[in-house]
C-alpha positions as protocol buffer text, in pm:
chain_id: "A"
residue {
  index: 1
  type: UNK
  ca { x: 8568 y: 11674 z: 14323 }
}
residue {
  index: 2
  type: UNK
  ca { x: 8798 y: 11812 z: 14057 }
}
residue {
  index: 3
  type: UNK
  ca { x: 9012 y: 12103 z: 13943 }
}
residue {
  index: 4
  type: UNK
  ca { x: 8936 y: 12366 z: 13677 }
}
residue {
  index: 5
  type: UNK
  ca { x: 9195 y: 12581 z: 13500 }
}
residue {
  index: 6
  type: UNK
  ca { x: 9062 y: 12911 z: 13365 }
}
residue {
  index: 7
  type: UNK
  ca { x: 9291 y: 13115 z: 13139 }
}
residue {
  index: 8
  type: UNK
  ca { x: 9272 y: 13484 z: 13048 }
}
residue {
  index: 9
  type: UNK
  ca { x: 9348 y: 13453 z: 12676 }
}
residue {
  index: 10
  type: UNK
  ca { x: 9400 y: 13822 z: 12605 }
}
residue {
  index: 11
  type: UNK
  ca { x: 9625 y: 13877 z: 12903 }
}
residue {
  index: 12
  type: UNK
  ca { x: 9850 y: 13581 z: 12825 }
}
residue {
  index: 13
  type: UNK
  ca { x: 9867 y: 13662 z: 12455 }
}
residue {
  index: 14
  type: UNK
  ca { x: 9978 y: 14019 z: 12523 }
}
residue {
  index: 15
  type: UNK
  ca { x: 10234 y: 13894 z: 12777 }
}
residue {
  index: 16
  type: UNK
  ca { x: 10367 y: 13633 z: 12537 }
}
residue {
  index: 17
  type: UNK
  ca { x: 10382 y: 13879 z: 12247 }
}
residue {
  index: 18
  type: UNK
  ca { x: 10609 y: 14115 z: 12441 }
}
residue {
  index: 19
  type: UNK
  ca { x: 10815 y: 13835 z: 12601 }
}
residue {
  index: 20
  type: UNK
  ca { x: 10894 y: 13621 z: 12297 }
}
residue {
  index: 21
  type: UNK
  ca { x: 11112 y: 13749 z: 12011 }
}
residue {
  index: 22
  type: UNK
  ca { x: 10949 y: 13785 z: 11672 }
}
residue {
  index: 23
  type: UNK
  ca { x: 10859 y: 13454 z: 11504 }
}
residue {
  index: 24
  type: UNK
  ca { x: 10661 y: 13387 z: 11189 }
}
residue {
  index: 25
  type: UNK
  ca { x: 10559 y: 13117 z: 10944 }
}
residue {
  index: 26
  type: UNK
  ca { x: 10709 y: 13084 z: 10596 }
}
residue {
  index: 27
  type: UNK
  ca { x: 10415 y: 13286 z: 10472 }
}
residue {
  index: 28
  type: UNK
  ca { x: 10498 y: 13569 z: 10714 }
}
residue {
  index: 29
  type: UNK
  ca { x: 10220 y: 13509 z: 10971 }
}
residue {
  index: 30
  type: UNK
  ca { x: 10347 y: 13619 z: 11317 }
}
residue {
  index: 31
  type: UNK
  ca { x: 10346 y: 13337 z: 11572 }
}
residue {
  index: 32
  type: UNK
  ca { x: 10549 y: 13449 z: 11874 }
}
residue {
  index: 33
  type: UNK
  ca { x: 10246 y: 13513 z: 12100 }
}
residue {
  index: 34
  type: UNK
  ca { x: 10086 y: 13179 z: 12011 }
}
residue {
  index: 35
  type: UNK
  ca { x: 10418 y: 13004 z: 12073 }
}
residue {
  index: 36
  type: UNK
  ca { x: 10456 y: 13167 z: 12415 }
}
residue {
  index: 37
  type: UNK
  ca { x: 10093 y: 13103 z: 12507 }
}
residue {
  index: 38
  type: UNK
  ca { x: 10106 y: 12733 z: 12422 }
}
residue {
  index: 39
  type: UNK
  ca { x: 10435 y: 12687 z: 12607 }
}
residue {
  index: 40
  type: UNK
  ca { x: 10282 y: 12840 z: 12919 }
}
residue {
  index: 41
  type: UNK
  ca { x: 9964 y: 12635 z: 12873 }
}
residue {
  index: 42
  type: UNK
  ca { x: 10151 y: 12306 z: 12852 }
}
residue {
  index: 43
  type: UNK
  ca { x: 10368 y: 12399 z: 13151 }
}
residue {
  index: 44
  type: UNK
  ca { x: 10069 y: 12473 z: 13374 }
}
residue {
  index: 45
  type: UNK
  ca { x: 9881 y: 12167 z: 13252 }
}
residue {
  index: 46
  type: UNK
  ca { x: 10178 y: 11951 z: 13349 }
}
residue {
  index: 47
  type: UNK
  ca { x: 10221 y: 12114 z: 13689 }
}
residue {
  index: 48
  type: UNK
  ca { x: 9857 y: 12152 z: 13797 }
}
residue {
  index: 49
  type: UNK
  ca { x: 9698 y: 11855 z: 13616 }
}
residue {
  index: 50
  type: UNK
  ca { x: 9350 y: 12010 z: 13595 }
}
residue {
  index: 51
  type: UNK
  ca { x: 9044 y: 11800 z: 13509 }
}
residue {
  index: 52
  type: UNK
  ca { x: 8888 y: 12079 z: 13302 }
}
residue {
  index: 53
  type: UNK
  ca { x: 9033 y: 12372 z: 13107 }
}
residue {
  index: 54
  type: UNK
  ca { x: 8876 y: 12679 z: 12946 }
}
residue {
  index: 55
  type: UNK
  ca { x: 9007 y: 13000 z: 12791 }
}
residue {
  index: 56
  type: UNK
  ca { x: 8827 y: 13335 z: 12796 }
}
residue {
  index: 57
  type: UNK
  ca { x: 8877 y: 13624 z: 12552 }
}
residue {
  index: 58
  type: UNK
  ca { x: 8771 y: 13987 z: 12534 }
}
residue {
  index: 59
  type: UNK
  ca { x: 8534 y: 14056 z: 12248 }
}
residue {
  index: 60
  type: UNK
  ca { x: 8597 y: 14408 z: 12125 }
}
residue {
  index: 61
  type: UNK
  ca { x: 8709 y: 14713 z: 12322 }
}
residue {
  index: 62
  type: UNK
  ca { x: 8363 y: 14838 z: 12424 }
}
residue {
  index: 63
  type: UNK
  ca { x: 8210 y: 14679 z: 12733 }
}
residue {
  index: 64
  type: UNK
  ca { x: 7916 y: 14744 z: 12961 }
}
residue {
  index: 65
  type: UNK
  ca { x: 8153 y: 14948 z: 13182 }
}
residue {
  index: 66
  type: UNK
  ca { x: 8169 y: 15216 z: 12914 }
}
residue {
  index: 67
  type: UNK
  ca { x: 7801 y: 15288 z: 12985 }
}
residue {
  index: 68
  type: UNK
  ca { x: 7911 y: 15414 z: 13327 }
}
residue {
  index: 69
  type: UNK
  ca { x: 8254 y: 15555 z: 13239 }
}
residue {
  index: 70
  type: UNK
  ca { x: 8316 y: 15651 z: 12878 }
}
residue {
  index: 71
  type: UNK
  ca { x: 8689 y: 15692 z: 12939 }
}
residue {
  index: 72
  type: UNK
  ca { x: 8730 y: 15338 z: 13078 }
}
residue {
  index: 73
  type: UNK
  ca { x: 9066 y: 15203 z: 12953 }
}
residue {
  index: 74
  type: UNK
  ca { x: 9091 y: 15500 z: 12717 }
}
residue {
  index: 75
  type: UNK
  ca { x: 9464 y: 15526 z: 12785 }
}
residue {
  index: 76
  type: UNK
  ca { x: 9532 y: 15167 z: 12677 }
}
residue {
  index: 77
  type: UNK
  ca { x: 9734 y: 15142 z: 12354 }
}
residue {
  index: 78
  type: UNK
  ca { x: 9581 y: 14964 z: 12056 }
}
residue {
  index: 79
  type: UNK
  ca { x: 9660 y: 14597 z: 12001 }
}
residue {
  index: 80
  type: UNK
  ca { x: 9988 y: 14568 z: 11804 }
}
residue {
  index: 81
  type: UNK
  ca { x: 9931 y: 14488 z: 11437 }
}
residue {
  index: 82
  type: UNK
  ca { x: 10151 y: 14177 z: 11455 }
}
residue {
  index: 83
  type: UNK
  ca { x: 9945 y: 14044 z: 11747 }
}
residue {
  index: 84
  type: UNK
  ca { x: 9600 y: 14081 z: 11590 }
}
residue {
  index: 85
  type: UNK
  ca { x: 9624 y: 13790 z: 11341 }
}
residue {
  index: 86
  type: UNK
  ca { x: 9754 y: 13560 z: 11614 }
}
residue {
  index: 87
  type: UNK
  ca { x: 9423 y: 13547 z: 11801 }
}
residue {
  index: 88
  type: UNK
  ca { x: 9244 y: 13350 z: 11526 }
}
residue {
  index: 89
  type: UNK
  ca { x: 9551 y: 13125 z: 11503 }
}
residue {
  index: 90
  type: UNK
  ca { x: 9542 y: 13058 z: 11877 }
}
residue {
  index: 91
  type: UNK
  ca { x: 9172 y: 12971 z: 11859 }
}
residue {
  index: 92
  type: UNK
  ca { x: 9254 y: 12717 z: 11587 }
}
residue {
  index: 93
  type: UNK
  ca { x: 9516 y: 12567 z: 11820 }
}
residue {
  index: 94
  type: UNK
  ca { x: 9266 y: 12551 z: 12108 }
}
residue {
  index: 95
  type: UNK
  ca { x: 9006 y: 12385 z: 11887 }
}
residue {
  index: 96
  type: UNK
  ca { x: 9264 y: 12128 z: 11776 }
}
residue {
  index: 97
  type: UNK
  ca { x: 9346 y: 12060 z: 12141 }
}
residue {
  index: 98
  type: UNK
  ca { x: 8973 y: 12039 z: 12224 }
}
residue {
  index: 99
  type: UNK
  ca { x: 9002 y: 12322 z: 12476 }
}
residue {
  index: 100
  type: UNK
  ca { x: 8684 y: 12533 z: 12483 }
}
residue {
  index: 101
  type: UNK
  ca { x: 8706 y: 12910 z: 12468 }
}
residue {
  index: 102
  type: UNK
  ca { x: 8448 y: 13177 z: 12542 }
}
residue {
  index: 103
  type: UNK
  ca { x: 8389 y: 13538 z: 12437 }
}
residue {
  index: 104
  type: UNK
  ca { x: 8076 y: 13746 z: 12489 }
}
residue {
  index: 105
  type: UNK
  ca { x: 7981 y: 14083 z: 12339 }
}
residue {
  index: 106
  type: UNK
  ca { x: 8015 y: 14364 z: 12592 }
}
residue {
  index: 107
  type: UNK
  ca { x: 8222 y: 14166 z: 12840 }
}
residue {
  index: 108
  type: UNK
  ca { x: 8592 y: 14118 z: 12914 }
}
residue {
  index: 109
  type: UNK
  ca { x: 8776 y: 13792 z: 12962 }
}
residue {
  index: 110
  type: UNK
  ca { x: 8793 y: 13838 z: 13338 }
}
residue {
  index: 111
  type: UNK
  ca { x: 8414 y: 13884 z: 13354 }
}
residue {
  index: 112
  type: UNK
  ca { x: 8374 y: 13545 z: 13189 }
}
residue {
  index: 113
  type: UNK
  ca { x: 8636 y: 13395 z: 13419 }
}
residue {
  index: 114
  type: UNK
  ca { x: 8449 y: 13533 z: 13720 }
}
residue {
  index: 115
  type: UNK
  ca { x: 8125 y: 13371 z: 13604 }
}
residue {
  index: 116
  type: UNK
  ca { x: 8292 y: 13036 z: 13532 }
}
residue {
  index: 117
  type: UNK
  ca { x: 8481 y: 13039 z: 13862 }
}
residue {
  index: 118
  type: UNK
  ca { x: 8159 y: 13104 z: 14053 }
}
residue {
  index: 119
  type: UNK
  ca { x: 7983 y: 12819 z: 13875 }
}
residue {
  index: 120
  type: UNK
  ca { x: 8274 y: 12587 z: 13945 }
}
residue {
  index: 121
  type: UNK
  ca { x: 8274 y: 12675 z: 14316 }
}
residue {
  index: 122
  type: UNK
  ca { x: 7903 y: 12600 z: 14332 }
}
residue {
  index: 123
  type: UNK
  ca { x: 7983 y: 12253 z: 14200 }
}
residue {
  index: 124
  type: UNK
  ca { x: 8250 y: 12203 z: 14469 }
}
residue {
  index: 125
  type: UNK
  ca { x: 8535 y: 12227 z: 14216 }
}
residue {
  index: 126
  type: UNK
  ca { x: 8874 y: 12385 z: 14285 }
}
residue {
  index: 127
  type: UNK
  ca { x: 8969 y: 12666 z: 14048 }
}
residue {
  index: 128
  type: UNK
  ca { x: 9302 y: 12795 z: 13921 }
}
residue {
  index: 129
  type: UNK
  ca { x: 9303 y: 13121 z: 13724 }
}
residue {
  index: 130
  type: UNK
  ca { x: 9601 y: 13191 z: 13498 }
}
residue {
  index: 131
  type: UNK
  ca { x: 9636 y: 13558 z: 13408 }
}
residue {
  index: 132
  type: UNK
  ca { x: 9852 y: 13868 z: 13417 }
}
residue {
  index: 133
  type: UNK
  ca { x: 9561 y: 14081 z: 13542 }
}
residue {
  index: 134
  type: UNK
  ca { x: 9554 y: 14139 z: 13918 }
}
residue {
  index: 135
  type: UNK
  ca { x: 9189 y: 14243 z: 13898 }
}
residue {
  index: 136
  type: UNK
  ca { x: 9113 y: 13871 z: 13923 }
}
residue {
  index: 137
  type: UNK
  ca { x: 9256 y: 13859 z: 14276 }
}
residue {
  index: 138
  type: UNK
  ca { x: 8915 y: 13963 z: 14405 }
}
residue {
  index: 139
  type: UNK
  ca { x: 8793 y: 13615 z: 14301 }
}
residue {
  index: 140
  type: UNK
  ca { x: 9030 y: 13432 z: 14537 }
}
residue {
  index: 141
  type: UNK
  ca { x: 8852 y: 13215 z: 14791 }
}
residue {
  index: 142
  type: UNK
  ca { x: 8908 y: 12886 z: 14975 }
}
residue {
  index: 143
  type: UNK
  ca { x: 8850 y: 12712 z: 14639 }
}
residue {
  index: 144
  type: UNK
  ca { x: 9001 y: 12969 z: 14401 }
}
residue {
  index: 145
  type: UNK
  ca { x: 9371 y: 13042 z: 14350 }
}
residue {
  index: 146
  type: UNK
  ca { x: 9524 y: 13283 z: 14099 }
}
residue {
  index: 147
  type: UNK
  ca { x: 9854 y: 13243 z: 13914 }
}
residue {
  index: 148
  type: UNK
  ca { x: 9988 y: 13582 z: 13804 }
}
residue {
  index: 149
  type: UNK
  ca { x: 10246 y: 13595 z: 13525 }
}
residue {
  index: 150
  type: UNK
  ca { x: 10574 y: 13767 z: 13609 }
}
residue {
  index: 151
  type: UNK
  ca { x: 10876 y: 13858 z: 13396 }
}
residue {
  index: 152
  type: UNK
  ca { x: 10675 y: 13817 z: 13081 }
}
residue {
  index: 153
  type: UNK
  ca { x: 10557 y: 13457 z: 13103 }
}
residue {
  index: 154
  type: UNK
  ca { x: 10866 y: 13292 z: 13251 }
}
residue {
  index: 155
  type: UNK
  ca { x: 10749 y: 13300 z: 13613 }
}
residue {
  index: 156
  type: UNK
  ca { x: 10417 y: 13258 z: 13793 }
}
residue {
  index: 157
  type: UNK
  ca { x: 10327 y: 13405 z: 14132 }
}
residue {
  index: 158
  type: UNK
  ca { x: 10052 y: 13214 z: 14315 }
}
residue {
  index: 159
  type: UNK
  ca { x: 9792 y: 13396 z: 14524 }
}
residue {
  index: 160
  type: UNK
  ca { x: 9563 y: 13247 z: 14785 }
}
residue {
  index: 161
  type: UNK
  ca { x: 9359 y: 13416 z: 15058 }
}
residue {
  index: 162
  type: UNK
  ca { x: 9646 y: 13421 z: 15305 }
}
residue {
  index: 163
  type: UNK
  ca { x: 9884 y: 13591 z: 15062 }
}
residue {
  index: 164
  type: UNK
  ca { x: 9631 y: 13857 z: 14964 }
}
residue {
  index: 165
  type: UNK
  ca { x: 9558 y: 13945 z: 15327 }
}
residue {
  index: 166
  type: UNK
  ca { x: 9932 y: 13960 z: 15397 }
}
residue {
  index: 167
  type: UNK
  ca { x: 10001 y: 14185 z: 15098 }
}
residue {
  index: 168
  type: UNK
  ca { x: 9697 y: 14413 z: 15096 }
}
residue {
  index: 169
  type: UNK
  ca { x: 9567 y: 14385 z: 15450 }
}
residue {
  index: 170
  type: UNK
  ca { x: 9223 y: 14306 z: 15309 }
}
residue {
  index: 171
  type: UNK
  ca { x: 9010 y: 14007 z: 15220 }
}
residue {
  index: 172
  type: UNK
  ca { x: 8999 y: 13939 z: 14843 }
}
residue {
  index: 173
  type: UNK
  ca { x: 8637 y: 14054 z: 14814 }
}
residue {
  index: 174
  type: UNK
  ca { x: 8739 y: 14405 z: 14929 }
}
residue {
  index: 175
  type: UNK
  ca { x: 8997 y: 14459 z: 14654 }
}
residue {
  index: 176
  type: UNK
  ca { x: 8727 y: 14600 z: 14424 }
}
residue {
  index: 177
  type: UNK
  ca { x: 8632 y: 14847 z: 14701 }
}
residue {
  index: 178
  type: UNK
  ca { x: 9000 y: 14940 z: 14730 }
}
residue {
  index: 179
  type: UNK
  ca { x: 9005 y: 15040 z: 14363 }
}
residue {
  index: 180
  type: UNK
  ca { x: 8677 y: 15221 z: 14404 }
}
residue {
  index: 181
  type: UNK
  ca { x: 8841 y: 15449 z: 14660 }
}
residue {
  index: 182
  type: UNK
  ca { x: 9194 y: 15476 z: 14519 }
}
residue {
  index: 183
  type: UNK
  ca { x: 9114 y: 15444 z: 14148 }
}
residue {
  index: 184
  type: UNK
  ca { x: 9313 y: 15249 z: 13891 }
}
residue {
  index: 185
  type: UNK
  ca { x: 9539 y: 15439 z: 13656 }
}
residue {
  index: 186
  type: UNK
  ca { x: 9594 y: 15139 z: 13429 }
}
residue {
  index: 187
  type: UNK
  ca { x: 9220 y: 15121 z: 13355 }
}
residue {
  index: 188
  type: UNK
  ca { x: 9175 y: 15499 z: 13362 }
}
residue {
  index: 189
  type: UNK
  ca { x: 8939 y: 15474 z: 13659 }
}
residue {
  index: 190
  type: UNK
  ca { x: 8939 y: 15784 z: 13881 }
}
residue {
  index: 191
  type: UNK
  ca { x: 8939 y: 15743 z: 14255 }
}
residue {
  index: 192
  type: UNK
  ca { x: 8867 y: 15988 z: 14533 }
}
residue {
  index: 193
  type: UNK
  ca { x: 9120 y: 16275 z: 14517 }
}
residue {
  index: 194
  type: UNK
  ca { x: 9384 y: 16249 z: 14787 }
}
residue {
  index: 195
  type: UNK
  ca { x: 9323 y: 15880 z: 14858 }
}
residue {
  index: 196
  type: UNK
  ca { x: 9585 y: 15631 z: 14747 }
}
residue {
  index: 197
  type: UNK
  ca { x: 9592 y: 15252 z: 14788 }
}
residue {
  index: 198
  type: UNK
  ca { x: 9747 y: 15263 z: 15137 }
}
residue {
  index: 199
  type: UNK
  ca { x: 9495 y: 15511 z: 15273 }
}
residue {
  index: 200
  type: UNK
  ca { x: 9208 y: 15330 z: 15103 }
}
residue {
  index: 201
  type: UNK
  ca { x: 9315 y: 15004 z: 15268 }
}
residue {
  index: 202
  type: UNK
  ca { x: 9327 y: 15177 z: 15608 }
}
residue {
  index: 203
  type: UNK
  ca { x: 8974 y: 15312 z: 15565 }
}
residue {
  index: 204
  type: UNK
  ca { x: 8841 y: 14971 z: 15462 }
}
residue {
  index: 205
  type: UNK
  ca { x: 9012 y: 14804 z: 15754 }
}
residue {
  index: 206
  type: UNK
  ca { x: 8853 y: 15057 z: 15986 }
}
residue {
  index: 207
  type: UNK
  ca { x: 8499 y: 15074 z: 15847 }
}
residue {
  index: 208
  type: UNK
  ca { x: 8440 y: 14767 z: 15628 }
}
residue {
  index: 209
  type: UNK
  ca { x: 8311 y: 14810 z: 15273 }
}
residue {
  index: 210
  type: UNK
  ca { x: 8327 y: 15105 z: 15033 }
}
residue {
  index: 211
  type: UNK
  ca { x: 7968 y: 15189 z: 15122 }
}
residue {
  index: 212
  type: UNK
  ca { x: 8059 y: 15188 z: 15492 }
}
residue {
  index: 213
  type: UNK
  ca { x: 8349 y: 15425 z: 15427 }
}
residue {
  index: 214
  type: UNK
  ca { x: 8121 y: 15668 z: 15242 }
}
residue {
  index: 215
  type: UNK
  ca { x: 7866 y: 15654 z: 15524 }
}
residue {
  index: 216
  type: UNK
  ca { x: 8139 y: 15764 z: 15767 }
}
residue {
  index: 217
  type: UNK
  ca { x: 8285 y: 16030 z: 15538 }
}
residue {
  index: 218
  type: UNK
  ca { x: 8237 y: 16296 z: 15805 }
}
residue {
  index: 219
  type: UNK
  ca { x: 8474 y: 16103 z: 16034 }
}
residue {
  index: 220
  type: UNK
  ca { x: 8758 y: 16095 z: 15783 }
}
residue {
  index: 221
  type: UNK
  ca { x: 9047 y: 16340 z: 15800 }
}
residue {
  index: 222
  type: UNK
  ca { x: 9045 y: 16607 z: 15527 }
}
residue {
  index: 223
  type: UNK
  ca { x: 9242 y: 16517 z: 15216 }
}
residue {
  index: 224
  type: UNK
  ca { x: 9451 y: 16755 z: 15007 }
}
């Protein structure tokens, strides 16, 4: 038995960058994101006391999802220039702290987190995911909890299965189907015209999965 903490490095760095006022070394190297990240890391380590820790990073902007949707995340702004040099600095900090980090060509940090969380569950380990990306809520299970950053990085909102069902009316595994129907503006993913999150949730509650909804398309009321 044990507990694993998995951290979305890109998400927390972006959050910290925008939450912490500008800081830099004597040589002018920006450090505010690294400062905010490490403060949050030490806080969660102290509170959760995990047995294992790992950090995942995006590697480049192009992923396997672009093979299906070229405009995936096309509306996302570029990484701020003062944030770019802080990623190598953070990796130096993680190496000094002996915290492993992972990045894989063509994949995002949350893909890596999903793979690591699944492996941990198979080994009967409890998992905590620290991120600002609610896409990871689909990973929640009896052994997986998610801590979502709020108000920059000053607050964390915990999610377990019960909270997700209460908030969305769906099991965590159906949250991906919810986005498949309603789309996701933040990732530039189109949904079905006329179907928003509330309607999508109602359809999934009624029929089951996304595939089940599509099979019963002739039973659905017409959408504008």
